[in-house]
């Protein structure tokens, strides 16, 4: 007797202990580059930087990116790959191709979307990298609860008993708030519910990985 678990979606979260230092650095960069923020169709009234700003963010904040993203990804993979009968996720090298700041005002929402459309495969150094993971880091948020919600549509369900969309409301988890990074498959749908208070700031990005 046995059971084999097919790969499935997940949302991993972790509170960054160095958040106050990270927040100070990133907020300063946001304020210095506020002219780079423009209206985005994904946020009702809020602003965001272009995704090509990602290289600038990564190159100028190597210690922050290491603590926030790479350390978190290592912990996530160790947890997933430690489970018996679970096909391991092989990742040898990764890089961030694009990331961006978003700034929300009161009453803002984001529409339902996923990032896999924007994360096609990339050849780098004769190796094929696939867009595998996306992340959201909550830099500043004065709202009582985080409003990001993840969705697995019924038509993409991997559970025989599910007859409706599977939803994960991060507002139900007390520890998911300012200072938290969330990592999830780039194909996972998500959106942000209504902001009650303004000045929510997040850093989002896409991670490309290779198993070669």
Backbone as JSON, one array per atom type, in Angstrom:
{
  "sequence": "XXXXXXXXXXXXXXXXXXXXXXXXXXXXXXXXXXXXXXXXXXXXXXXXXXXXXXXXXXXXXXXXXXXXXXXXXXXXXXXXXXXXXXXXXXXXXXXXXXXXXXXXXXXXXXXXXXXXXXXXXXXXXXXXXXXXXXXXXXXXXXXXXXXXXXXXXXXXXXXXXXXXXXXXXXXXXXXXXXXXXXXXXXXXXXXXXXXXXXXXXXXXXXXXXXXX",
  "N": [[0.85, -1.2, 0.0], [0.44, 2.24, -0.73], [1.02, 5.76, -1.42], [1.15, 8.3, -3.82], [2.06, 11.61, -4.23], [1.08, 14.07, -6.38], [2.69, 16.91, -7.91], [1.76, 20.04, -6.53], [0.03, 23.19, -6.0], [1.12, 25.88, -3.82], [1.46, 28.18, -1.07], [3.97, 29.82, 0.41], [5.11, 31.36, 3.37], [7.04, 33.73, 5.25], [8.34, 35.52, 7.97], [10.47, 38.25, 7.87], [13.19, 38.76, 9.85], [14.9, 40.93, 9.88], [13.34, 43.04, 9.12], [12.78, 45.82, 9.76], [15.16, 47.17, 9.13], [15.35, 46.48, 6.41], [12.98, 47.62, 5.46], [13.46, 50.36, 5.9], [15.53, 50.83, 4.07], [14.32, 50.18, 1.58], [12.01, 51.82, 1.48], [13.21, 54.31, 1.39], [14.38, 54.18, -1.14], [12.11, 54.01, -2.7], [10.95, 56.54, -2.25], [12.95, 58.16, -3.33], [12.75, 57.53, -5.97], [10.2, 58.11, -6.85], [9.19, 59.3, -9.1], [9.29, 57.38, -11.02], [7.1, 55.83, -10.74], [4.03, 54.82, -12.11], [0.62, 54.88, -13.34], [-1.04, 51.8, -13.16], [-2.73, 49.14, -14.83], [-3.49, 47.01, -13.26], [-3.95, 47.8, -10.64], [-6.46, 49.63, -9.03], [-6.39, 52.46, -8.36], [-3.84, 52.83, -7.58], [-0.19, 52.96, -7.86], [2.68, 51.82, -9.74], [6.02, 50.65, -10.39], [7.84, 50.08, -13.44], [8.37, 46.73, -14.66], [10.97, 46.34, -15.56], [12.55, 47.64, -13.83], [13.52, 45.89, -12.13], [16.16, 44.76, -12.34], [17.71, 46.86, -11.44], [16.87, 47.08, -8.78], [17.66, 44.57, -7.76], [20.45, 44.52, -8.22], [21.35, 46.65, -6.68], [20.74, 45.99, -4.12], [21.95, 43.62, -2.89], [22.37, 42.25, -0.4], [19.92, 42.52, 0.88], [18.22, 41.19, -0.94], [19.32, 38.64, -0.77], [18.76, 37.91, 1.92], [15.98, 38.23, 1.98], [14.81, 36.92, -0.33], [16.45, 34.69, -1.43], [17.34, 33.19, 0.83], [14.84, 32.56, 1.86], [13.74, 31.06, -0.25], [15.42, 28.84, -0.22], [14.75, 27.67, 2.24], [12.06, 27.06, 1.77], [12.27, 25.14, -0.36], [13.67, 23.1, 0.94], [11.75, 22.3, 2.79], [9.58, 21.43, 1.14], [10.83, 19.39, -0.34], [11.46, 17.55, 1.59], [9.36, 15.96, 2.12], [7.89, 12.75, 2.19], [7.38, 10.59, -0.66], [6.88, 12.66, -2.37], [7.39, 14.29, -5.34], [10.52, 15.63, -5.83], [11.48, 19.08, -6.11], [13.71, 20.15, -8.33], [16.22, 22.44, -8.21], [18.89, 24.14, -9.35], [20.14, 26.54, -10.03], [19.17, 29.98, -9.83], [17.61, 33.1, -10.78], [16.52, 36.51, -10.58], [14.49, 37.96, -12.84], [12.72, 40.03, -13.32], [11.29, 42.55, -11.28], [9.26, 44.63, -9.15], [8.05, 47.65, -7.61], [5.03, 48.33, -5.86], [2.41, 50.59, -5.0], [-0.23, 51.24, -2.93], [-3.35, 52.94, -2.57], [-6.0, 54.07, -0.35], [-8.91, 52.08, -0.65], [-8.09, 50.77, -2.91], [-7.76, 47.95, -5.13], [-6.44, 44.9, -6.56], [-6.77, 43.23, -9.68], [-7.71, 39.81, -10.5], [-5.04, 37.72, -11.34], [-2.19, 36.0, -12.79], [1.32, 35.16, -12.9], [2.55, 33.59, -14.79], [2.27, 34.05, -17.48], [3.96, 36.1, -17.96], [6.38, 34.96, -17.53], [7.99, 33.42, -19.38], [10.23, 30.91, -20.7], [13.78, 31.39, -20.45], [16.91, 31.59, -22.02], [20.05, 31.38, -20.67], [23.43, 31.72, -20.37], [23.79, 29.36, -21.88], [21.96, 27.68, -20.7], [18.66, 26.55, -19.93], [16.26, 28.42, -18.39], [13.37, 28.41, -16.42], [10.37, 30.21, -15.7], [9.5, 29.89, -12.53], [8.77, 30.55, -9.84], [7.09, 33.11, -7.96], [7.18, 36.13, -5.99], [6.04, 38.07, -3.18], [6.7, 40.79, -1.23], [5.87, 42.39, 1.7], [6.32, 45.6, 2.31], [5.4, 47.92, 3.61], [2.5, 48.36, 5.5], [-0.34, 49.5, 6.89], [-2.77, 48.46, 7.35], [-5.06, 46.37, 9.18], [-5.14, 43.71, 8.46], [-3.56, 41.56, 6.07], [-4.34, 41.68, 2.61], [-4.06, 40.02, 0.41], [-5.2, 37.46, -1.72], [-5.23, 34.11, -2.7], [-5.98, 31.94, -5.42], [-7.22, 28.87, -6.64], [-8.61, 27.84, -9.45], [-11.69, 26.02, -10.05], [-11.62, 24.45, -12.39], [-8.98, 23.82, -12.55], [-8.46, 22.21, -10.46], [-6.85, 19.92, -8.22], [-7.86, 18.11, -6.54], [-10.07, 15.52, -5.79], [-12.4, 15.91, -4.36], [-13.09, 18.54, -4.5], [-15.38, 21.02, -5.48], [-15.59, 23.61, -6.02], [-13.95, 26.8, -6.4], [-10.7, 26.85, -4.93], [-9.67, 28.74, -2.28], [-7.32, 30.84, -0.68], [-7.18, 32.97, 1.84], [-5.09, 35.35, 2.89], [-5.63, 37.08, 4.89], [-6.71, 35.64, 6.9], [-4.65, 34.65, 8.34], [-2.79, 35.53, 10.99], [-0.04, 36.16, 11.23], [0.79, 36.87, 8.69], [1.62, 39.72, 7.42], [2.83, 43.12, 7.4], [6.29, 42.97, 6.65], [6.42, 40.38, 5.87], [7.33, 37.83, 3.57], [5.99, 36.27, 0.73], [6.06, 33.34, -1.16], [5.31, 31.67, -4.16], [4.02, 29.44, -6.74], [4.46, 30.66, -10.06], [2.28, 30.34, -11.66], [0.05, 30.45, -10.11], [-3.07, 31.85, -9.4], [-3.98, 35.08, -8.14], [-5.1, 37.9, -6.17], [-5.7, 41.22, -4.84], [-7.62, 42.24, -2.18], [-9.88, 44.9, -1.09], [-8.21, 47.8, 0.0], [-8.17, 49.28, 3.15], [-6.74, 51.27, 4.44], [-4.39, 53.76, 3.28], [-1.19, 53.85, 1.49], [0.05, 51.35, 1.33], [2.81, 49.38, 0.58], [4.53, 47.23, -1.59], [6.97, 44.82, -2.68], [7.33, 43.02, -5.56], [8.1, 40.09, -7.54], [9.57, 37.89, -10.05], [10.93, 34.64, -10.23], [13.34, 32.89, -11.96], [14.37, 29.61, -12.72], [16.68, 26.83, -13.01], [17.23, 23.34, -13.53], [19.45, 22.23, -14.44]],
  "CA": [[0.0, 0.0, 0.0], [1.22, 3.47, -0.77], [0.35, 6.93, -2.01], [2.07, 9.21, -4.5], [1.5, 12.95, -4.29], [1.45, 14.85, -7.55], [3.04, 18.31, -7.58], [0.58, 20.87, -6.34], [0.33, 24.58, -5.68], [1.37, 26.2, -2.42], [1.87, 29.54, -0.73], [4.91, 29.78, 1.53], [5.35, 32.69, 3.93], [8.08, 33.82, 6.27], [8.58, 36.88, 8.45], [11.88, 38.63, 7.79], [13.57, 39.33, 11.14], [15.58, 42.2, 9.65], [12.4, 43.85, 8.35], [12.88, 47.26, 10.0], [16.3, 47.64, 8.33], [14.97, 46.32, 5.0], [11.94, 48.62, 5.18], [14.1, 51.68, 5.84], [16.27, 50.92, 2.81], [13.43, 50.15, 0.42], [11.16, 53.02, 1.47], [14.07, 55.42, 0.93], [14.54, 54.04, -2.58], [10.82, 54.35, -3.29], [10.8, 57.99, -2.19], [13.92, 58.76, -4.24], [12.4, 57.2, -7.35], [8.75, 58.17, -6.97], [8.85, 59.73, -10.46], [9.23, 56.19, -11.86], [5.81, 55.17, -10.53], [3.0, 55.22, -13.06], [-0.66, 54.18, -13.18], [-1.01, 50.44, -13.69], [-4.1, 48.61, -15.0], [-3.81, 45.97, -12.27], [-4.37, 48.43, -9.4], [-7.51, 50.57, -9.41], [-5.92, 53.85, -8.31], [-2.47, 52.84, -7.12], [0.9, 53.15, -8.8], [3.71, 50.78, -9.73], [7.15, 50.86, -11.28], [7.9, 49.11, -14.54], [9.06, 45.5, -14.26], [12.39, 46.39, -15.91], [13.3, 48.22, -12.72], [13.97, 44.77, -11.31], [17.61, 44.61, -12.29], [18.25, 47.94, -10.6], [16.58, 46.72, -7.4], [18.48, 43.41, -7.38], [21.88, 44.85, -8.24], [21.68, 47.64, -5.65], [20.36, 45.49, -2.8], [22.29, 42.19, -2.85], [22.18, 41.66, 0.94], [18.48, 42.46, 1.13], [17.67, 40.14, -1.79], [19.77, 37.37, -0.22], [17.99, 37.64, 3.13], [14.54, 38.19, 1.73], [14.38, 35.98, -1.36], [17.19, 33.44, -1.6], [17.25, 32.4, 2.06], [13.46, 32.05, 1.96], [13.55, 30.01, -1.25], [16.14, 27.65, 0.26], [13.94, 27.06, 3.31], [10.88, 26.5, 1.11], [12.61, 23.92, -1.09], [14.01, 22.07, 1.92], [10.49, 21.82, 3.37], [8.83, 20.68, 0.13], [11.57, 18.2, -0.76], [11.63, 16.63, 2.71], [8.14, 15.18, 2.28], [7.96, 11.44, 1.53], [6.54, 10.32, -1.84], [6.62, 13.91, -3.08], [8.42, 14.49, -6.36], [11.32, 16.79, -5.43], [11.66, 20.19, -7.03], [15.15, 20.3, -8.55], [16.64, 23.8, -8.55], [20.34, 24.29, -9.2], [20.46, 27.97, -10.1], [18.01, 30.85, -10.01], [17.85, 34.54, -10.83], [15.32, 37.35, -10.67], [14.54, 38.67, -14.12], [11.96, 41.28, -13.2], [10.58, 42.81, -10.03], [8.72, 45.98, -9.2], [7.37, 48.2, -6.45], [3.63, 48.76, -6.02], [1.98, 51.47, -3.92], [-1.69, 51.22, -2.9], [-4.08, 53.96, -1.83], [-7.21, 53.56, 0.27], [-9.94, 51.66, -1.59], [-7.5, 50.07, -4.05], [-7.74, 46.5, -5.26], [-5.85, 44.43, -7.81], [-7.59, 42.23, -10.33], [-7.18, 38.45, -10.48], [-4.02, 37.51, -12.36], [-1.06, 35.15, -12.44], [2.53, 35.69, -13.52], [3.22, 32.67, -15.71], [2.24, 34.64, -18.82], [5.12, 36.98, -18.05], [7.59, 34.25, -17.13], [8.37, 32.42, -20.36], [11.58, 30.41, -20.5], [14.88, 32.26, -20.86], [18.21, 30.92, -22.14], [21.08, 32.21, -20.05], [24.64, 30.91, -20.2], [23.53, 28.06, -22.51], [21.06, 26.88, -19.87], [17.27, 26.97, -20.02], [15.65, 28.8, -17.12], [11.91, 28.54, -16.5], [9.73, 31.03, -14.67], [8.91, 28.91, -11.63], [8.22, 31.11, -8.61], [6.9, 34.56, -7.81], [7.19, 36.51, -4.58], [5.49, 39.36, -2.75], [7.22, 41.2, 0.08], [5.07, 43.52, 2.19], [7.25, 46.58, 2.86], [4.67, 48.8, 4.53], [1.06, 48.13, 5.46], [-0.96, 49.9, 8.14], [-4.05, 47.77, 7.49], [-5.05, 45.37, 10.23], [-4.91, 42.39, 7.87], [-3.08, 41.53, 4.69], [-5.52, 41.43, 1.78], [-3.77, 39.17, -0.75], [-5.96, 36.22, -1.74], [-4.78, 33.19, -3.74], [-7.13, 31.19, -5.95], [-7.06, 27.73, -7.55], [-9.92, 27.67, -10.08], [-12.26, 24.68, -10.05], [-11.21, 23.69, -13.58], [-7.59, 23.41, -12.38], [-8.39, 21.54, -9.17], [-6.12, 18.65, -8.15], [-8.48, 17.34, -5.47], [-11.3, 14.9, -6.29], [-13.57, 16.33, -3.59], [-13.36, 19.97, -4.68], [-16.4, 21.36, -6.46], [-15.59, 25.06, -6.14], [-12.59, 27.36, -6.35], [-9.98, 26.78, -3.66], [-9.18, 30.08, -1.98], [-6.53, 31.05, 0.53], [-7.2, 34.37, 2.23], [-4.0, 35.6, 3.85], [-6.19, 37.85, 6.0], [-7.06, 34.69, 7.96], [-3.42, 34.26, 9.03], [-2.37, 36.7, 11.74], [1.37, 36.5, 11.05], [1.04, 37.4, 7.34], [1.4, 41.17, 7.49], [4.05, 43.84, 7.05], [7.51, 42.25, 6.99], [6.3, 38.99, 5.42], [7.5, 37.49, 2.16], [5.21, 35.12, 0.27], [6.58, 32.75, -2.39], [4.29, 30.78, -4.7], [4.23, 29.17, -8.17], [4.07, 31.8, -10.9], [1.01, 30.02, -12.3], [-1.06, 30.52, -9.14], [-3.85, 33.09, -9.49], [-4.11, 35.83, -6.89], [-5.53, 39.29, -6.28], [-5.66, 41.94, -3.57], [-8.92, 42.81, -1.82], [-9.92, 46.34, -0.86], [-7.37, 48.42, 1.02], [-8.88, 50.24, 4.0], [-5.83, 52.38, 4.71], [-3.48, 54.0, 2.16], [0.26, 53.76, 1.63], [0.57, 49.99, 1.34], [3.89, 49.23, -0.38], [5.05, 45.87, -1.72], [7.94, 44.5, -3.73], [6.97, 41.75, -6.18], [9.07, 39.68, -8.55], [9.52, 36.55, -10.63], [12.18, 33.9, -10.1], [13.6, 31.9, -13.0], [15.25, 28.58, -12.17], [17.07, 25.72, -13.87], [17.63, 22.12, -12.83], [20.66, 21.74, -15.12]],
  "C": [[0.87, 1.24, 0.0], [0.41, 4.6, -1.37], [1.42, 7.82, -2.61], [1.39, 10.56, -4.63], [2.0, 13.66, -5.55], [1.84, 16.26, -7.11], [1.78, 19.16, -7.48], [0.99, 22.29, -5.99], [0.53, 24.77, -4.18], [1.58, 27.7, -2.29], [2.73, 29.42, 0.53], [5.07, 31.21, 2.06], [6.36, 32.63, 5.06], [8.24, 35.28, 6.66], [10.09, 37.15, 8.45], [12.27, 39.35, 9.08], [14.2, 40.72, 10.99], [14.66, 43.22, 8.98], [12.59, 45.36, 8.54], [14.03, 47.87, 9.19], [15.95, 47.6, 6.85], [13.96, 47.4, 4.61], [12.56, 50.0, 5.01], [14.81, 51.86, 4.51], [15.34, 51.02, 1.62], [12.52, 51.37, 0.34], [11.95, 54.22, 0.98], [14.23, 55.37, -0.59], [13.23, 54.37, -3.31], [10.64, 55.86, -3.35], [11.74, 58.7, -3.17], [13.53, 58.56, -5.71], [10.9, 57.26, -7.6], [8.31, 58.6, -8.36], [8.78, 58.55, -11.43], [7.91, 55.44, -11.72], [4.78, 55.72, -11.51], [1.72, 54.44, -12.75], [-0.55, 52.81, -13.83], [-2.42, 49.89, -13.79], [-4.48, 47.59, -13.94], [-4.32, 46.54, -10.95], [-5.34, 49.55, -9.74], [-7.03, 52.02, -9.43], [-4.43, 53.94, -7.98], [-1.46, 52.96, -8.24], [1.9, 52.0, -8.69], [4.85, 51.19, -10.64], [7.1, 49.82, -12.38], [8.71, 47.9, -14.1], [10.54, 45.51, -14.59], [13.22, 47.05, -14.83], [13.91, 47.13, -11.85], [15.47, 44.63, -11.21], [18.25, 45.66, -11.4], [18.04, 47.6, -9.12], [17.51, 45.61, -6.93], [19.95, 43.79, -7.25], [22.27, 45.81, -7.12], [21.34, 47.17, -4.24], [20.71, 44.02, -2.64], [22.07, 41.55, -1.48], [20.7, 41.52, 1.27], [17.85, 41.33, 0.34], [18.08, 38.77, -1.26], [18.93, 36.97, 0.99], [16.52, 37.39, 2.83], [14.15, 37.04, 0.81], [15.13, 34.65, -1.31], [17.18, 32.58, -0.34], [15.86, 31.78, 2.21], [13.21, 30.92, 0.97], [14.24, 28.72, -0.82], [15.32, 26.91, 1.32], [12.7, 26.38, 2.71], [11.2, 25.18, 0.42], [12.99, 22.79, -0.15], [12.74, 21.46, 2.51], [9.73, 20.96, 2.36], [9.52, 19.36, -0.2], [11.79, 17.19, 0.36], [10.41, 15.71, 2.88], [8.23, 13.85, 1.53], [6.97, 11.31, 0.38], [6.14, 11.59, -2.59], [7.74, 14.12, -4.08], [9.22, 15.75, -6.04], [11.39, 17.84, -6.52], [13.16, 20.44, -7.16], [15.45, 21.73, -9.0], [18.13, 23.92, -8.29], [20.77, 25.75, -9.19], [19.18, 28.76, -10.35], [18.46, 32.29, -10.16], [16.51, 35.26, -10.93], [15.43, 38.17, -11.94], [13.8, 40.0, -14.06], [11.31, 41.37, -11.82], [10.21, 44.29, -10.0], [8.11, 46.35, -7.85], [5.93, 48.51, -6.81], [3.22, 49.57, -4.8], [0.46, 51.61, -4.0], [-2.24, 52.4, -2.11], [-5.32, 53.33, -1.2], [-8.26, 53.23, -0.77], [-9.41, 50.89, -2.78], [-7.71, 48.56, -3.97], [-6.84, 46.16, -6.44], [-6.74, 43.33, -8.37], [-6.92, 40.86, -10.27], [-6.2, 38.26, -11.64], [-3.02, 36.46, -11.88], [0.14, 35.64, -13.24], [3.13, 34.78, -14.57], [3.19, 33.16, -17.15], [3.48, 35.49, -19.04], [6.43, 36.26, -17.78], [7.91, 33.11, -18.1], [9.82, 32.01, -20.11], [12.62, 31.37, -21.08], [16.14, 31.42, -20.94], [19.27, 31.88, -21.62], [22.31, 31.34, -19.79], [24.49, 29.51, -20.73], [22.67, 27.13, -21.66], [19.65, 27.44, -19.98], [16.71, 27.22, -18.62], [14.15, 28.98, -17.33], [11.4, 29.45, -15.38], [8.96, 30.12, -13.73], [8.18, 29.53, -10.45], [8.01, 32.61, -8.74], [6.9, 34.88, -6.32], [6.55, 37.87, -4.38], [6.07, 39.66, -1.37], [6.49, 42.45, 0.52], [6.01, 44.48, 2.94], [6.58, 47.43, 3.93], [3.18, 48.54, 4.39], [0.46, 48.44, 6.83], [-2.34, 49.27, 8.33], [-3.94, 46.67, 8.54], [-4.74, 43.98, 9.7], [-4.38, 42.53, 6.45], [-4.24, 41.09, 3.79], [-5.23, 40.64, 0.51], [-4.56, 37.87, -0.64], [-5.51, 35.38, -2.94], [-5.94, 32.28, -4.13], [-6.66, 30.05, -6.86], [-8.43, 27.5, -8.18], [-10.38, 26.23, -10.09], [-11.74, 23.85, -11.21], [-9.76, 23.22, -13.47], [-7.39, 22.65, -11.08], [-7.62, 20.22, -9.26], [-6.69, 17.75, -7.06], [-9.84, 16.82, -5.94], [-12.54, 15.42, -5.59], [-13.93, 17.8, -3.8], [-14.38, 20.2, -5.78], [-16.53, 22.87, -6.62], [-14.14, 25.54, -6.1], [-11.98, 27.16, -4.97], [-9.35, 28.15, -3.41], [-8.4, 30.1, -0.67], [-6.46, 32.54, 0.81], [-6.1, 34.6, 3.27], [-4.49, 36.43, 5.03], [-6.59, 36.94, 7.16], [-5.84, 34.27, 8.78], [-2.81, 35.5, 9.68], [-0.94, 37.12, 11.41], [1.71, 37.0, 9.64], [0.64, 38.87, 7.33], [2.68, 41.86, 7.06], [5.28, 43.06, 7.53], [7.5, 40.81, 6.54], [6.6, 38.88, 3.93], [6.67, 36.26, 1.87], [5.8, 34.64, -1.05], [5.58, 31.69, -2.86], [4.6, 30.5, -6.17], [3.72, 30.34, -9.01], [2.73, 31.58, -11.58], [-0.19, 30.17, -11.38], [-1.76, 31.88, -9.22], [-3.95, 33.76, -8.12], [-4.62, 37.24, -7.19], [-5.45, 39.92, -4.91], [-7.03, 42.56, -3.33], [-8.78, 44.26, -1.39], [-9.01, 46.78, 0.29], [-8.21, 49.41, 1.84], [-8.03, 51.48, 4.23], [-4.83, 52.53, 3.56], [-2.03, 53.67, 2.5], [0.77, 52.34, 1.85], [1.62, 49.88, 0.24], [4.37, 47.78, -0.4], [6.1, 45.81, -2.81], [7.57, 43.13, -4.26], [8.01, 41.39, -7.23], [8.86, 38.26, -9.0], [10.9, 35.9, -10.61], [12.26, 32.86, -11.22], [14.62, 30.9, -12.48], [15.56, 27.51, -13.21], [17.46, 24.53, -13.02], [18.9, 21.54, -13.45], [21.9, 22.01, -14.27]]
}
